[in-house]
Amino acid sequence: MDSTHLILYVDSKDQHLDEENALVIHPQKIGLAKTFEKETFDKVIVRNSKAEYLKSLGFFNIARCLKKGGICEVYIDQPIIVMQKLEKDEIEANAKLGGFNNIASQDYEEWINEKGQ
């Protein structure tokens, strides 16, 4: 049995190309996730992605290529604080429509404080 953990990055920046066991697709090409075998990735990390690209079909394709028990982390790319909640709610709704049901969210400041501990 292969113990390699595979990560899929949905990221508009090519900052993960040198990571072993990782694949990167641009958020505009999130539909490419449907081409991966079912239950391929242990984790999907979405960063530097506009909310407009993160629709329910994209989340459906991500859920399909995640292994059972796999994790999808979405980091909202919205510098305007008042817009962050709106985008979070939209992304959560699309993730639910796409098949995700165990969704947890955390404000940036809480996340930073938790990382610092």
PDB file of C-alpha atoms in Angstrom, residues 29-112:
ATOM      1  CA  LYS A  29      -9.468  25.601 -14.426  1.00  0.00           C
ATOM      2  CA  ILE A  30     -11.078  24.044 -11.344  1.00  0.00           C
ATOM      3  CA  GLY A  31     -13.178  21.956 -13.721  1.00  0.00           C
ATOM      4  CA  LEU A  32     -10.032  19.941 -14.453  1.00  0.00           C
ATOM      5  CA  ALA A  33     -10.487  18.290 -11.057  1.00  0.00           C
ATOM      6  CA  LYS A  34     -13.085  16.052 -12.735  1.00  0.00           C
ATOM      7  CA  THR A  35     -10.306  14.433 -14.772  1.00  0.00           C
ATOM      8  CA  PHE A  36      -8.570  13.019 -11.696  1.00  0.00           C
ATOM      9  CA  GLU A  37      -9.328   9.505 -10.529  1.00  0.00           C
ATOM     10  CA  LYS A  38     -11.856   9.216  -7.736  1.00  0.00           C
ATOM     11  CA  GLU A  39     -10.374   9.379  -4.246  1.00  0.00           C
ATOM     12  CA  THR A  40      -6.893  10.414  -5.384  1.00  0.00           C
ATOM     13  CA  PHE A  41      -5.972  13.235  -3.006  1.00  0.00           C
ATOM     14  CA  ASP A  42      -5.635  13.299   0.760  1.00  0.00           C
ATOM     15  CA  LYS A  43      -6.007  17.054   0.888  1.00  0.00           C
ATOM     16  CA  VAL A  44      -7.088  19.943  -1.311  1.00  0.00           C
ATOM     17  CA  ILE A  45      -5.946  23.465  -0.496  1.00  0.00           C
ATOM     18  CA  VAL A  46      -7.616  26.413  -2.207  1.00  0.00           C
ATOM     19  CA  ARG A  47      -5.695  29.691  -2.058  1.00  0.00           C
ATOM     20  CA  ASN A  48      -5.377  32.881  -4.071  1.00  0.00           C
ATOM     21  CA  SER A  49      -8.699  32.085  -5.717  1.00  0.00           C
ATOM     22  CA  LYS A  50     -11.501  34.528  -6.367  1.00  0.00           C
ATOM     23  CA  ALA A  51     -14.875  33.418  -5.016  1.00  0.00           C
ATOM     24  CA  GLU A  52     -16.355  33.676  -8.501  1.00  0.00           C
ATOM     25  CA  TYR A  53     -14.344  30.589  -9.514  1.00  0.00           C
ATOM     26  CA  LEU A  54     -15.438  28.518  -6.523  1.00  0.00           C
ATOM     27  CA  LYS A  55     -18.846  27.299  -7.628  1.00  0.00           C
ATOM     28  CA  SER A  56     -20.740  24.185  -6.555  1.00  0.00           C
ATOM     29  CA  LEU A  57     -19.669  22.132  -9.590  1.00  0.00           C
ATOM     30  CA  GLY A  58     -16.035  22.838  -8.762  1.00  0.00           C
ATOM     31  CA  PHE A  59     -16.573  21.663  -5.187  1.00  0.00           C
ATOM     32  CA  PHE A  60     -18.374  18.570  -6.487  1.00  0.00           C
ATOM     33  CA  ASN A  61     -15.305  17.724  -8.592  1.00  0.00           C
ATOM     34  CA  ILE A  62     -13.001  18.376  -5.634  1.00  0.00           C
ATOM     35  CA  ALA A  63     -15.108  16.161  -3.354  1.00  0.00           C
ATOM     36  CA  ARG A  64     -14.996  13.414  -5.974  1.00  0.00           C
ATOM     37  CA  CYS A  65     -11.195  13.372  -6.183  1.00  0.00           C
ATOM     38  CA  LEU A  66     -10.693  13.539  -2.375  1.00  0.00           C
ATOM     39  CA  LYS A  67     -10.096  10.315  -0.484  1.00  0.00           C
ATOM     40  CA  LYS A  68     -12.632   9.354   2.158  1.00  0.00           C
ATOM     41  CA  GLY A  69     -11.786  11.393   5.236  1.00  0.00           C
ATOM     42  CA  GLY A  70      -9.791  13.859   3.117  1.00  0.00           C
ATOM     43  CA  ILE A  71      -9.737  17.558   3.909  1.00  0.00           C
ATOM     44  CA  CYS A  72     -10.442  20.577   1.748  1.00  0.00           C
ATOM     45  CA  GLU A  73      -9.094  23.873   3.104  1.00  0.00           C
ATOM     46  CA  VAL A  74     -10.233  27.132   1.529  1.00  0.00           C
ATOM     47  CA  TYR A  75      -8.437  30.385   2.293  1.00  0.00           C
ATOM     48  CA  ILE A  76     -10.555  33.344   1.231  1.00  0.00           C
ATOM     49  CA  ASP A  77      -8.701  35.787  -0.982  1.00  0.00           C
ATOM     50  CA  GLN A  78     -10.521  38.982  -0.033  1.00  0.00           C
ATOM     51  CA  PRO A  79      -8.563  41.918   1.435  1.00  0.00           C
ATOM     52  CA  ILE A  80     -11.709  43.927   2.294  1.00  0.00           C
ATOM     53  CA  ILE A  81     -12.765  42.704   5.737  1.00  0.00           C
ATOM     54  CA  VAL A  82     -16.479  43.471   5.349  1.00  0.00           C
ATOM     55  CA  MET A  83     -16.578  41.412   2.141  1.00  0.00           C
ATOM     56  CA  GLN A  84     -14.885  38.388   3.728  1.00  0.00           C
ATOM     57  CA  LYS A  85     -18.060  37.204   5.489  1.00  0.00           C
ATOM     58  CA  LEU A  86     -20.130  37.552   2.322  1.00  0.00           C
ATOM     59  CA  GLU A  87     -17.607  35.530   0.330  1.00  0.00           C
ATOM     60  CA  LYS A  88     -17.310  32.981   3.133  1.00  0.00           C
ATOM     61  CA  ASP A  89     -21.059  32.467   3.134  1.00  0.00           C
ATOM     62  CA  GLU A  90     -21.137  32.132  -0.666  1.00  0.00           C
ATOM     63  CA  ILE A  91     -18.244  29.667  -0.698  1.00  0.00           C
ATOM     64  CA  GLU A  92     -19.773  27.615   2.146  1.00  0.00           C
ATOM     65  CA  ALA A  93     -23.110  27.432   0.302  1.00  0.00           C
ATOM     66  CA  ASN A  94     -21.371  26.311  -2.891  1.00  0.00           C
ATOM     67  CA  ALA A  95     -19.340  23.735  -0.965  1.00  0.00           C
ATOM     68  CA  LYS A  96     -22.541  22.324   0.573  1.00  0.00           C
ATOM     69  CA  LEU A  97     -24.181  22.136  -2.856  1.00  0.00           C
ATOM     70  CA  GLY A  98     -21.020  20.419  -4.101  1.00  0.00           C
ATOM     71  CA  GLY A  99     -21.258  17.662  -1.505  1.00  0.00           C
ATOM     72  CA  PHE A 100     -19.343  18.898   1.520  1.00  0.00           C
ATOM     73  CA  ASN A 101     -21.297  18.724   4.767  1.00  0.00           C
ATOM     74  CA  ASN A 102     -18.805  18.984   7.631  1.00  0.00           C
ATOM     75  CA  ILE A 103     -17.755  22.611   7.207  1.00  0.00           C
ATOM     76  CA  ALA A 104     -15.861  24.615   9.801  1.00  0.00           C
ATOM     77  CA  SER A 105     -14.767  28.207   9.386  1.00  0.00           C
ATOM     78  CA  GLN A 106     -12.430  30.473  11.247  1.00  0.00           C
ATOM     79  CA  ASP A 107     -11.754  34.205  11.097  1.00  0.00           C
ATOM     80  CA  TYR A 108      -8.294  35.215   9.984  1.00  0.00           C
ATOM     81  CA  GLU A 109      -7.407  36.828  13.309  1.00  0.00           C
ATOM     82  CA  GLU A 110      -8.419  33.705  15.237  1.00  0.00           C
ATOM     83  CA  TRP A 111      -6.380  31.569  12.854  1.00  0.00           C
ATOM     84  CA  ILE A 112      -3.304  33.789  13.283  1.00  0.00           C
TER      85      ILE A 112
END
